[in-house]
Short mmCIF file of N, CA and C in Angstrom, two decimals:
data_model
loop_
_atom_site.label_atom_id
_atom_site.label_comp_id
_atom_site.label_asym_id
_atom_site.label_seq_id
_atom_site.Cartn_x
_atom_site.Cartn_y
_atom_site.Cartn_z
N UNK A 1172 -2.20 -81.44 46.08
CA UNK A 1172 -1.12 -81.72 47.05
C UNK A 1172 -0.25 -82.80 46.49
N UNK A 1173 1.04 -82.83 46.94
CA UNK A 1173 1.90 -83.74 46.45
C UNK A 1173 1.99 -84.90 47.42
N UNK A 1174 2.07 -86.19 47.05
CA UNK A 1174 2.10 -87.17 47.90
C UNK A 1174 3.51 -87.50 47.90
N UNK A 1175 4.18 -87.89 49.17
CA UNK A 1175 5.53 -88.24 49.26
C UNK A 1175 5.50 -89.62 49.57
N UNK A 1176 6.36 -90.51 48.78
CA UNK A 1176 6.45 -91.73 49.18
C UNK A 1176 7.46 -92.44 48.37
N UNK A 1177 7.94 -93.62 48.89
CA UNK A 1177 9.09 -94.25 47.97
C UNK A 1177 8.57 -95.68 47.62
N UNK A 1178 7.07 -95.85 47.57
CA UNK A 1178 6.62 -97.12 47.04
C UNK A 1178 6.73 -97.48 45.67
N UNK A 1179 6.85 -98.68 45.03
CA UNK A 1179 7.00 -99.02 43.74
C UNK A 1179 5.88 -98.52 43.05
N UNK A 1180 5.89 -98.15 41.82
CA UNK A 1180 4.88 -97.85 40.99
C UNK A 1180 3.68 -98.87 40.80
N UNK A 1181 2.41 -98.50 40.89
CA UNK A 1181 1.54 -99.21 40.61
C UNK A 1181 1.71 -99.94 39.45
N UNK A 1182 1.18 -101.25 39.07
CA UNK A 1182 1.38 -102.07 38.15
C UNK A 1182 0.77 -101.15 36.92
N UNK A 1183 -0.49 -100.49 36.99
CA UNK A 1183 -1.29 -99.99 36.03
C UNK A 1183 -0.38 -98.69 35.39
N UNK A 1184 0.41 -98.09 36.11
CA UNK A 1184 1.21 -97.02 35.71
C UNK A 1184 2.54 -97.30 35.02
N UNK A 1185 2.64 -97.00 33.77
CA UNK A 1185 3.74 -97.22 32.83
C UNK A 1185 5.07 -96.55 33.48
N UNK A 1186 6.16 -97.11 33.45
CA UNK A 1186 7.38 -96.41 33.76
C UNK A 1186 7.82 -95.40 33.16
N UNK A 1187 7.39 -95.15 31.74
CA UNK A 1187 7.62 -94.06 30.96
C UNK A 1187 6.79 -92.70 31.46
N UNK A 1188 5.70 -92.92 32.06
CA UNK A 1188 4.83 -92.06 32.56
C UNK A 1188 5.43 -91.09 33.85
N UNK A 1189 6.50 -91.67 34.31
CA UNK A 1189 7.19 -90.85 35.32
C UNK A 1189 8.21 -90.00 34.91
N UNK A 1190 8.07 -88.82 35.66
CA UNK A 1190 9.44 -87.92 35.43
C UNK A 1190 10.34 -88.20 36.25
N UNK A 1191 11.34 -88.71 35.71
CA UNK A 1191 12.48 -89.17 36.41
C UNK A 1191 13.65 -88.16 36.66
N UNK A 1192 13.78 -87.59 37.75
CA UNK A 1192 14.89 -86.51 38.06
C UNK A 1192 16.28 -87.35 38.33
N UNK A 1193 16.02 -88.56 38.88
CA UNK A 1193 17.26 -89.26 39.33
C UNK A 1193 18.15 -89.48 37.99
N UNK A 1194 17.39 -89.98 36.77
CA UNK A 1194 18.06 -90.06 35.48
C UNK A 1194 18.37 -88.77 35.05
N UNK A 1195 17.62 -87.77 35.10
CA UNK A 1195 18.07 -86.48 34.42
C UNK A 1195 19.28 -85.82 35.06
N UNK A 1196 19.35 -85.93 36.43
CA UNK A 1196 20.41 -85.43 37.08
C UNK A 1196 21.75 -86.07 36.93
N UNK A 1197 21.54 -87.58 36.73
CA UNK A 1197 22.77 -88.55 36.44
C UNK A 1197 23.12 -87.90 35.24
N UNK A 1198 22.38 -87.76 34.08
CA UNK A 1198 22.94 -87.26 32.73
C UNK A 1198 23.60 -85.98 32.92
N UNK A 1199 23.09 -85.07 33.89
CA UNK A 1199 23.58 -83.54 34.12
C UNK A 1199 24.96 -83.59 34.67
N UNK A 1200 25.23 -84.60 35.52
CA UNK A 1200 26.32 -84.50 36.38
C UNK A 1200 27.72 -84.57 35.50
N UNK A 1201 28.55 -83.52 36.01
CA UNK A 1201 29.82 -83.81 35.25
C UNK A 1201 30.60 -84.37 36.15
N UNK A 1202 31.95 -84.78 35.47
CA UNK A 1202 32.98 -85.58 36.09
C UNK A 1202 33.95 -84.49 36.72
N UNK A 1203 33.61 -83.52 36.74
CA UNK A 1203 34.60 -82.45 37.21
C UNK A 1203 34.67 -82.58 38.77
N UNK A 1204 36.07 -82.64 39.10
CA UNK A 1204 36.40 -82.62 40.75
C UNK A 1204 36.42 -81.32 41.29
N UNK A 1205 36.08 -81.37 42.46
CA UNK A 1205 36.16 -80.00 43.29
C UNK A 1205 37.54 -79.67 43.55
N UNK A 1206 37.74 -78.25 43.79
CA UNK A 1206 38.85 -77.55 44.04
C UNK A 1206 39.72 -77.95 45.43
N UNK A 1207 40.93 -78.52 45.64
CA UNK A 1207 41.32 -78.88 46.80
C UNK A 1207 42.05 -77.57 47.43
N UNK A 1208 42.12 -77.37 48.73
CA UNK A 1208 42.57 -76.43 49.64
C UNK A 1208 43.26 -76.96 50.87
N UNK A 1209 44.27 -76.28 51.41
CA UNK A 1209 44.95 -76.76 52.50
C UNK A 1209 44.70 -75.77 53.60
N UNK A 1210 44.24 -76.17 54.93
CA UNK A 1210 44.03 -75.04 55.86
C UNK A 1210 44.45 -75.78 57.20
N UNK A 1211 45.21 -75.25 57.94
CA UNK A 1211 45.66 -75.92 59.32
C UNK A 1211 46.00 -77.25 59.16
N UNK A 1212 46.93 -77.37 58.21
CA UNK A 1212 47.58 -78.84 57.90
C UNK A 1212 46.54 -80.05 57.41
N UNK A 1213 45.31 -79.73 57.06
CA UNK A 1213 44.42 -80.51 56.44
C UNK A 1213 44.23 -80.12 54.96
N UNK A 1214 43.96 -81.14 54.05
CA UNK A 1214 43.47 -80.95 52.70
C UNK A 1214 41.99 -81.10 52.71
N UNK A 1215 41.47 -80.22 52.09
CA UNK A 1215 39.91 -80.30 51.79
C UNK A 1215 39.58 -80.09 50.36
N UNK A 1216 38.59 -80.87 49.98
CA UNK A 1216 38.13 -80.79 48.45
C UNK A 1216 36.87 -80.15 48.48
N UNK A 1217 36.65 -79.03 47.84
CA UNK A 1217 35.37 -78.38 47.76
C UNK A 1217 34.72 -79.24 46.76
N UNK A 1218 33.28 -79.34 47.00
CA UNK A 1218 32.43 -80.13 46.02
C UNK A 1218 32.26 -79.35 44.85
N UNK A 1219 32.00 -79.84 43.42
CA UNK A 1219 32.07 -79.32 42.44
C UNK A 1219 30.92 -78.21 42.24
N UNK A 1220 29.87 -78.27 42.97
CA UNK A 1220 28.81 -77.47 43.06
C UNK A 1220 28.45 -77.30 44.54
N UNK A 1221 27.70 -76.14 44.73
CA UNK A 1221 27.15 -75.73 46.09
C UNK A 1221 26.16 -76.75 46.39
N UNK A 1222 26.22 -77.55 47.55
CA UNK A 1222 25.23 -78.27 48.25
C UNK A 1222 24.03 -77.59 48.53
N UNK A 1223 22.79 -78.08 48.39
CA UNK A 1223 21.53 -77.47 48.78
C UNK A 1223 21.67 -77.11 50.17
N UNK A 1224 22.15 -77.86 51.07
CA UNK A 1224 22.27 -77.69 52.54
C UNK A 1224 22.97 -76.54 52.74
N UNK A 1225 24.12 -76.25 52.03
CA UNK A 1225 25.11 -75.04 52.24
C UNK A 1225 24.27 -73.92 51.81
N UNK A 1226 23.44 -73.93 50.84
CA UNK A 1226 22.71 -72.78 50.20
C UNK A 1226 21.69 -72.34 51.27
N UNK A 1227 20.97 -73.34 51.74
CA UNK A 1227 19.90 -73.16 52.80
C UNK A 1227 20.55 -72.54 54.16
N UNK A 1228 21.48 -73.12 54.50
CA UNK A 1228 22.24 -72.79 55.87
C UNK A 1228 22.89 -71.43 55.67
N UNK A 1229 23.46 -71.02 54.53
CA UNK A 1229 24.00 -69.73 54.29
C UNK A 1229 22.97 -68.63 54.49
N UNK A 1230 21.72 -68.87 54.10
CA UNK A 1230 20.68 -67.70 54.49
C UNK A 1230 20.48 -67.68 55.97
N UNK A 1231 20.43 -68.83 56.56
CA UNK A 1231 20.06 -68.75 57.98
C UNK A 1231 21.25 -68.15 58.83
N UNK A 1232 22.60 -68.52 58.42
CA UNK A 1232 23.74 -68.00 59.24
C UNK A 1232 23.87 -66.38 59.11
N UNK A 1233 23.38 -65.95 57.91
CA UNK A 1233 23.35 -64.40 57.69
C UNK A 1233 22.59 -63.66 58.78
N UNK A 1234 21.56 -64.29 59.33
CA UNK A 1234 20.95 -63.62 60.51
C UNK A 1234 21.10 -64.30 61.85
N UNK A 1235 22.19 -65.10 62.08
CA UNK A 1235 22.27 -65.84 63.15
C UNK A 1235 23.57 -65.85 63.58
N UNK A 1236 23.84 -65.63 65.02
CA UNK A 1236 25.09 -65.89 65.57
C UNK A 1236 25.48 -67.23 66.33
N UNK A 1237 24.32 -68.09 65.99
CA UNK A 1237 24.56 -69.32 66.62
C UNK A 1237 25.65 -70.28 66.03
N UNK A 1238 26.56 -70.79 66.85
CA UNK A 1238 27.77 -71.45 66.37
C UNK A 1238 27.30 -72.74 65.73
N UNK A 1239 26.19 -73.26 66.21
CA UNK A 1239 25.84 -74.48 65.59
C UNK A 1239 25.31 -74.22 63.98
N UNK A 1240 24.73 -73.15 63.82
CA UNK A 1240 24.32 -72.99 62.55
C UNK A 1240 25.36 -72.71 61.58
N UNK A 1241 26.48 -72.05 62.00
CA UNK A 1241 27.94 -71.91 61.35
C UNK A 1241 28.48 -73.20 61.15
N UNK A 1242 28.47 -74.14 62.18
CA UNK A 1242 29.05 -75.50 62.13
C UNK A 1242 28.33 -76.42 60.89
N UNK A 1243 27.09 -76.26 60.89
CA UNK A 1243 26.18 -77.00 59.92
C UNK A 1243 26.68 -76.45 58.38
N UNK A 1244 26.76 -75.12 58.31
CA UNK A 1244 27.20 -74.51 57.09
C UNK A 1244 28.52 -75.04 56.58
N UNK A 1245 29.45 -75.04 57.33
CA UNK A 1245 30.66 -75.56 57.07
C UNK A 1245 30.93 -76.98 56.97
N UNK A 1246 30.00 -77.89 57.59
CA UNK A 1246 30.09 -79.10 57.41
C UNK A 1246 29.80 -79.65 55.98
N UNK A 1247 28.62 -78.71 55.26
CA UNK A 1247 28.30 -79.06 54.05
C UNK A 1247 29.37 -78.99 53.11
N UNK A 1248 30.43 -78.16 53.22
CA UNK A 1248 31.59 -78.01 52.32
C UNK A 1248 32.90 -78.71 52.76
N UNK A 1249 33.05 -78.76 54.11
CA UNK A 1249 34.47 -79.21 54.49
C UNK A 1249 34.38 -80.32 55.54
N UNK A 1250 33.18 -80.81 55.87
CA UNK A 1250 33.08 -81.98 56.78
C UNK A 1250 32.44 -81.68 58.14
N UNK A 1251 32.06 -82.65 59.13
CA UNK A 1251 31.59 -82.40 60.12
C UNK A 1251 32.44 -81.59 61.34
N UNK A 1252 33.79 -81.82 61.26
CA UNK A 1252 34.62 -81.55 62.35
C UNK A 1252 35.52 -80.24 61.89
N UNK A 1253 35.20 -79.68 60.63
CA UNK A 1253 36.14 -78.55 60.12
C UNK A 1253 36.18 -77.34 61.12
N UNK A 1254 35.03 -76.91 61.56
CA UNK A 1254 35.06 -75.56 62.35
C UNK A 1254 35.81 -75.86 63.68
N UNK A 1255 35.53 -77.13 64.46
CA UNK A 1255 36.44 -77.29 65.65
C UNK A 1255 37.74 -77.55 65.36
N UNK A 1256 38.30 -77.91 64.27
CA UNK A 1256 39.54 -78.20 63.95
C UNK A 1256 40.23 -76.60 63.85
N UNK A 1257 39.42 -75.97 62.91
CA UNK A 1257 40.00 -74.47 62.76
C UNK A 1257 40.05 -73.58 64.01
N UNK A 1258 38.92 -73.77 64.79
CA UNK A 1258 38.96 -73.08 66.10
C UNK A 1258 40.07 -73.53 67.00
N UNK A 1259 40.40 -74.74 66.94
CA UNK A 1259 41.43 -75.21 67.84
C UNK A 1259 42.82 -74.79 67.52
N UNK A 1260 42.97 -74.43 66.19
CA UNK A 1260 44.08 -73.94 65.74
C UNK A 1260 44.22 -72.45 65.46
N UNK A 1261 43.14 -71.71 66.17
CA UNK A 1261 43.21 -70.25 66.43
C UNK A 1261 42.73 -69.31 65.35
N UNK A 1262 41.82 -70.12 64.57
CA UNK A 1262 41.08 -69.23 63.40
C UNK A 1262 40.47 -68.13 64.03
N UNK A 1263 40.47 -66.97 63.43
CA UNK A 1263 39.63 -65.78 63.91
C UNK A 1263 38.54 -65.48 62.98
N UNK A 1264 37.77 -64.42 63.32
CA UNK A 1264 36.53 -64.39 62.51
C UNK A 1264 36.88 -63.73 61.09
N UNK A 1265 37.85 -62.98 60.89
CA UNK A 1265 38.31 -62.55 59.51
C UNK A 1265 38.83 -63.69 58.75
N UNK A 1266 39.53 -64.51 59.34
CA UNK A 1266 40.08 -65.78 58.69
C UNK A 1266 38.86 -66.65 58.02
N UNK A 1267 37.87 -66.84 59.08
CA UNK A 1267 36.77 -67.59 58.67
C UNK A 1267 35.90 -67.00 57.60
N UNK A 1268 35.75 -65.69 57.61
CA UNK A 1268 34.99 -64.96 56.66
C UNK A 1268 35.75 -64.91 55.24
N UNK A 1269 36.93 -64.99 55.01
CA UNK A 1269 37.73 -65.02 53.93
C UNK A 1269 37.75 -66.41 53.39
N UNK A 1270 37.86 -67.41 54.37
CA UNK A 1270 37.79 -68.96 53.75
C UNK A 1270 36.36 -69.07 53.02
N UNK A 1271 35.39 -68.67 53.76
CA UNK A 1271 34.00 -68.70 53.32
C UNK A 1271 33.75 -68.14 52.10
N UNK A 1272 34.23 -67.00 52.03
CA UNK A 1272 34.11 -66.03 50.77
C UNK A 1272 34.71 -66.69 49.55
N UNK A 1273 35.89 -67.02 49.68
CA UNK A 1273 36.85 -67.70 48.91
C UNK A 1273 36.28 -69.08 48.25
N UNK A 1274 35.72 -69.89 49.31
CA UNK A 1274 35.19 -71.23 48.91
C UNK A 1274 33.82 -70.95 48.03
N UNK A 1275 33.02 -70.06 48.61
CA UNK A 1275 31.62 -69.96 47.91
C UNK A 1275 31.95 -69.53 46.38
N UNK A 1276 32.86 -68.65 46.12
CA UNK A 1276 33.12 -68.10 45.01
C UNK A 1276 33.68 -69.23 44.12
N UNK A 1277 34.56 -70.18 44.69
CA UNK A 1277 35.47 -71.03 43.81
C UNK A 1277 34.82 -72.36 43.69
N UNK A 1278 33.72 -72.64 44.27
CA UNK A 1278 33.05 -74.02 44.25
C UNK A 1278 32.69 -74.15 42.97
N UNK A 1279 31.82 -73.29 42.32
CA UNK A 1279 31.06 -73.55 41.01
C UNK A 1279 32.01 -73.23 39.97
N UNK A 1280 33.10 -72.30 40.20
CA UNK A 1280 33.90 -71.71 39.15
C UNK A 1280 35.44 -71.72 39.74
N UNK A 1281 36.05 -72.77 39.78
CA UNK A 1281 37.59 -72.88 40.30
C UNK A 1281 38.31 -71.70 39.66
N UNK A 1282 39.01 -70.83 40.38
CA UNK A 1282 39.74 -69.78 39.98
C UNK A 1282 39.12 -68.46 39.99
N UNK A 1283 37.75 -68.53 40.41
CA UNK A 1283 36.86 -67.23 40.31
C UNK A 1283 37.39 -66.15 41.09
N UNK A 1284 38.11 -66.58 42.32
CA UNK A 1284 38.63 -65.47 43.49
C UNK A 1284 39.75 -66.00 43.97
N UNK A 1285 40.79 -65.06 43.90
CA UNK A 1285 41.97 -65.46 44.79
C UNK A 1285 41.86 -65.10 46.25
N UNK A 1286 42.89 -65.64 46.84
CA UNK A 1286 42.60 -65.55 48.32
C UNK A 1286 42.81 -64.00 48.87
N UNK A 1287 43.69 -63.44 48.00
CA UNK A 1287 44.02 -61.90 48.08
C UNK A 1287 42.63 -61.26 47.91
N UNK A 1288 41.83 -61.51 46.63
CA UNK A 1288 40.63 -60.86 46.29
C UNK A 1288 39.56 -61.27 47.48
N UNK A 1289 39.60 -62.51 48.05
CA UNK A 1289 38.64 -62.71 49.08
C UNK A 1289 39.09 -61.83 50.32
N UNK A 1290 40.07 -61.64 50.62
CA UNK A 1290 40.52 -60.86 51.69
C UNK A 1290 40.20 -59.37 51.58
N UNK A 1291 40.36 -58.88 50.56
CA UNK A 1291 39.97 -57.55 50.08
C UNK A 1291 38.54 -57.26 50.16
N UNK A 1292 37.84 -58.19 49.53
CA UNK A 1292 36.52 -58.25 49.52
C UNK A 1292 35.60 -58.35 51.08
N UNK A 1293 36.22 -59.17 51.65
CA UNK A 1293 35.85 -59.39 53.13
C UNK A 1293 36.09 -58.04 53.82
N UNK A 1294 37.18 -57.56 53.76
CA UNK A 1294 37.64 -56.36 54.26
C UNK A 1294 36.73 -55.11 53.97
N UNK A 1295 36.27 -55.09 52.60
CA UNK A 1295 35.53 -54.13 52.20
C UNK A 1295 34.07 -53.96 52.74
N UNK A 1296 33.49 -55.18 52.73
CA UNK A 1296 32.36 -55.50 53.46
C UNK A 1296 32.12 -55.09 54.97
N UNK A 1297 33.17 -55.65 55.53
CA UNK A 1297 33.43 -55.19 57.00
C UNK A 1297 33.46 -53.86 57.33
N UNK A 1298 34.13 -53.18 56.36
CA UNK A 1298 34.21 -51.62 56.67
C UNK A 1298 33.16 -50.79 56.30
N UNK A 1299 32.28 -51.46 55.31
CA UNK A 1299 30.93 -50.87 54.99
C UNK A 1299 30.06 -51.11 56.20
N UNK A 1300 30.02 -52.16 56.63
CA UNK A 1300 29.20 -52.37 57.96
C UNK A 1300 29.67 -51.67 59.13
N UNK A 1301 30.74 -51.56 59.33
CA UNK A 1301 31.35 -50.57 60.23
C UNK A 1301 30.88 -49.12 60.31
N UNK A 1302 31.04 -48.71 58.94
CA UNK A 1302 30.47 -47.36 58.63
C UNK A 1302 28.97 -47.08 58.72
N UNK A 1303 28.28 -48.15 58.55
CA UNK A 1303 26.71 -48.13 58.80
C UNK A 1303 26.64 -48.00 60.17
N UNK A 1304 27.44 -48.79 61.03
CA UNK A 1304 27.08 -48.84 62.46
C UNK A 1304 27.61 -47.81 63.13
N UNK A 1305 28.38 -46.80 62.80
CA UNK A 1305 29.11 -45.80 63.30
C UNK A 1305 28.11 -44.49 62.93
N UNK A 1306 27.35 -44.54 61.97
CA UNK A 1306 26.39 -43.40 61.62
C UNK A 1306 25.25 -43.38 62.65
N UNK A 1307 25.16 -42.19 63.54
CA UNK A 1307 24.21 -42.29 64.39
C UNK A 1307 22.72 -42.11 63.59
N UNK A 1308 21.83 -42.80 64.29
CA UNK A 1308 20.48 -42.84 63.60
C UNK A 1308 19.82 -41.60 63.53
N UNK A 1309 20.31 -40.36 64.25
CA UNK A 1309 19.60 -39.08 64.20
C UNK A 1309 20.44 -38.26 63.34
N UNK A 1310 21.35 -38.70 62.48
CA UNK A 1310 22.27 -37.77 61.73
C UNK A 1310 21.22 -37.42 60.45
N UNK A 1311 21.57 -36.24 60.10
CA UNK A 1311 20.78 -35.63 58.91
C UNK A 1311 21.34 -36.12 57.66
N UNK A 1312 20.54 -36.76 56.73
CA UNK A 1312 21.04 -37.13 55.57
C UNK A 1312 21.78 -36.00 54.75
N UNK A 1313 23.03 -36.52 54.05
CA UNK A 1313 23.79 -35.55 53.56
C UNK A 1313 23.17 -34.48 52.38
N UNK A 1314 22.20 -35.16 51.66
CA UNK A 1314 21.50 -34.40 50.74
C UNK A 1314 20.61 -33.36 50.95
N UNK A 1315 20.12 -33.29 52.30
CA UNK A 1315 19.09 -32.46 52.79
C UNK A 1315 19.74 -31.00 53.36
N UNK A 1316 19.14 -30.05 52.69
CA UNK A 1316 19.73 -28.69 53.20
C UNK A 1316 19.52 -28.32 54.55
N UNK A 1317 20.23 -27.61 55.19
CA UNK A 1317 20.08 -26.94 56.59
C UNK A 1317 18.72 -26.20 56.50
N UNK A 1318 17.91 -26.20 57.54
CA UNK A 1318 16.95 -25.23 57.73
C UNK A 1318 17.32 -24.08 58.24
N UNK A 1319 17.02 -23.01 57.69
CA UNK A 1319 17.09 -21.67 58.28
C UNK A 1319 16.46 -21.22 59.57
N UNK A 1320 16.88 -20.86 60.49
CA UNK A 1320 16.16 -20.37 61.49
C UNK A 1320 15.27 -19.17 61.22
N UNK A 1321 14.10 -18.97 61.85
CA UNK A 1321 13.40 -17.67 61.52
C UNK A 1321 14.09 -16.56 62.26
N UNK A 1322 14.11 -15.45 61.58
CA UNK A 1322 14.74 -14.16 62.26
C UNK A 1322 13.97 -13.97 63.53
N UNK A 1323 14.74 -13.61 64.50
CA UNK A 1323 14.03 -13.33 65.81
C UNK A 1323 13.73 -11.75 65.88
N UNK A 1324 14.34 -10.97 64.87
CA UNK A 1324 13.93 -9.63 64.85
C UNK A 1324 15.10 -8.79 65.52
N UNK A 1325 15.84 -9.42 66.28
CA UNK A 1325 16.96 -8.71 66.80
C UNK A 1325 17.93 -8.48 65.90
N UNK A 1326 18.76 -7.17 66.18
CA UNK A 1326 19.99 -6.95 65.39
C UNK A 1326 20.95 -6.92 66.18
#
């Protein structure tokens, strides 16, 4: 079991014996700045990498319609009042989806996706969802041959 505490090391334990993630991550951190974007009159700067909170919330939001979950997700990238600001300015669900898709793609690799590509990908995914939703559950799979009726003996 892992013990969690912030206590100073015991006098008996040498500092060199400790695996120091603080030091390791400080050495790994790049000085790259995040990508700026403008939306509804405000300029936001994406972080240079996806925050852990964003990644965790993204999985939660995929299966949730709770506005609070979406707000927490957006706060990790854009700040705590971004969603309210966007909603007050008339953002619709398509626009939100495009911004999320573009932002997620461009956080780690700026320039990875254009706004047009994000819109096309969002529309493609929504069309795929709509196609699945429209297909009746009792529909026969396309590859399955029709069953022939037995001959009734009549002519």
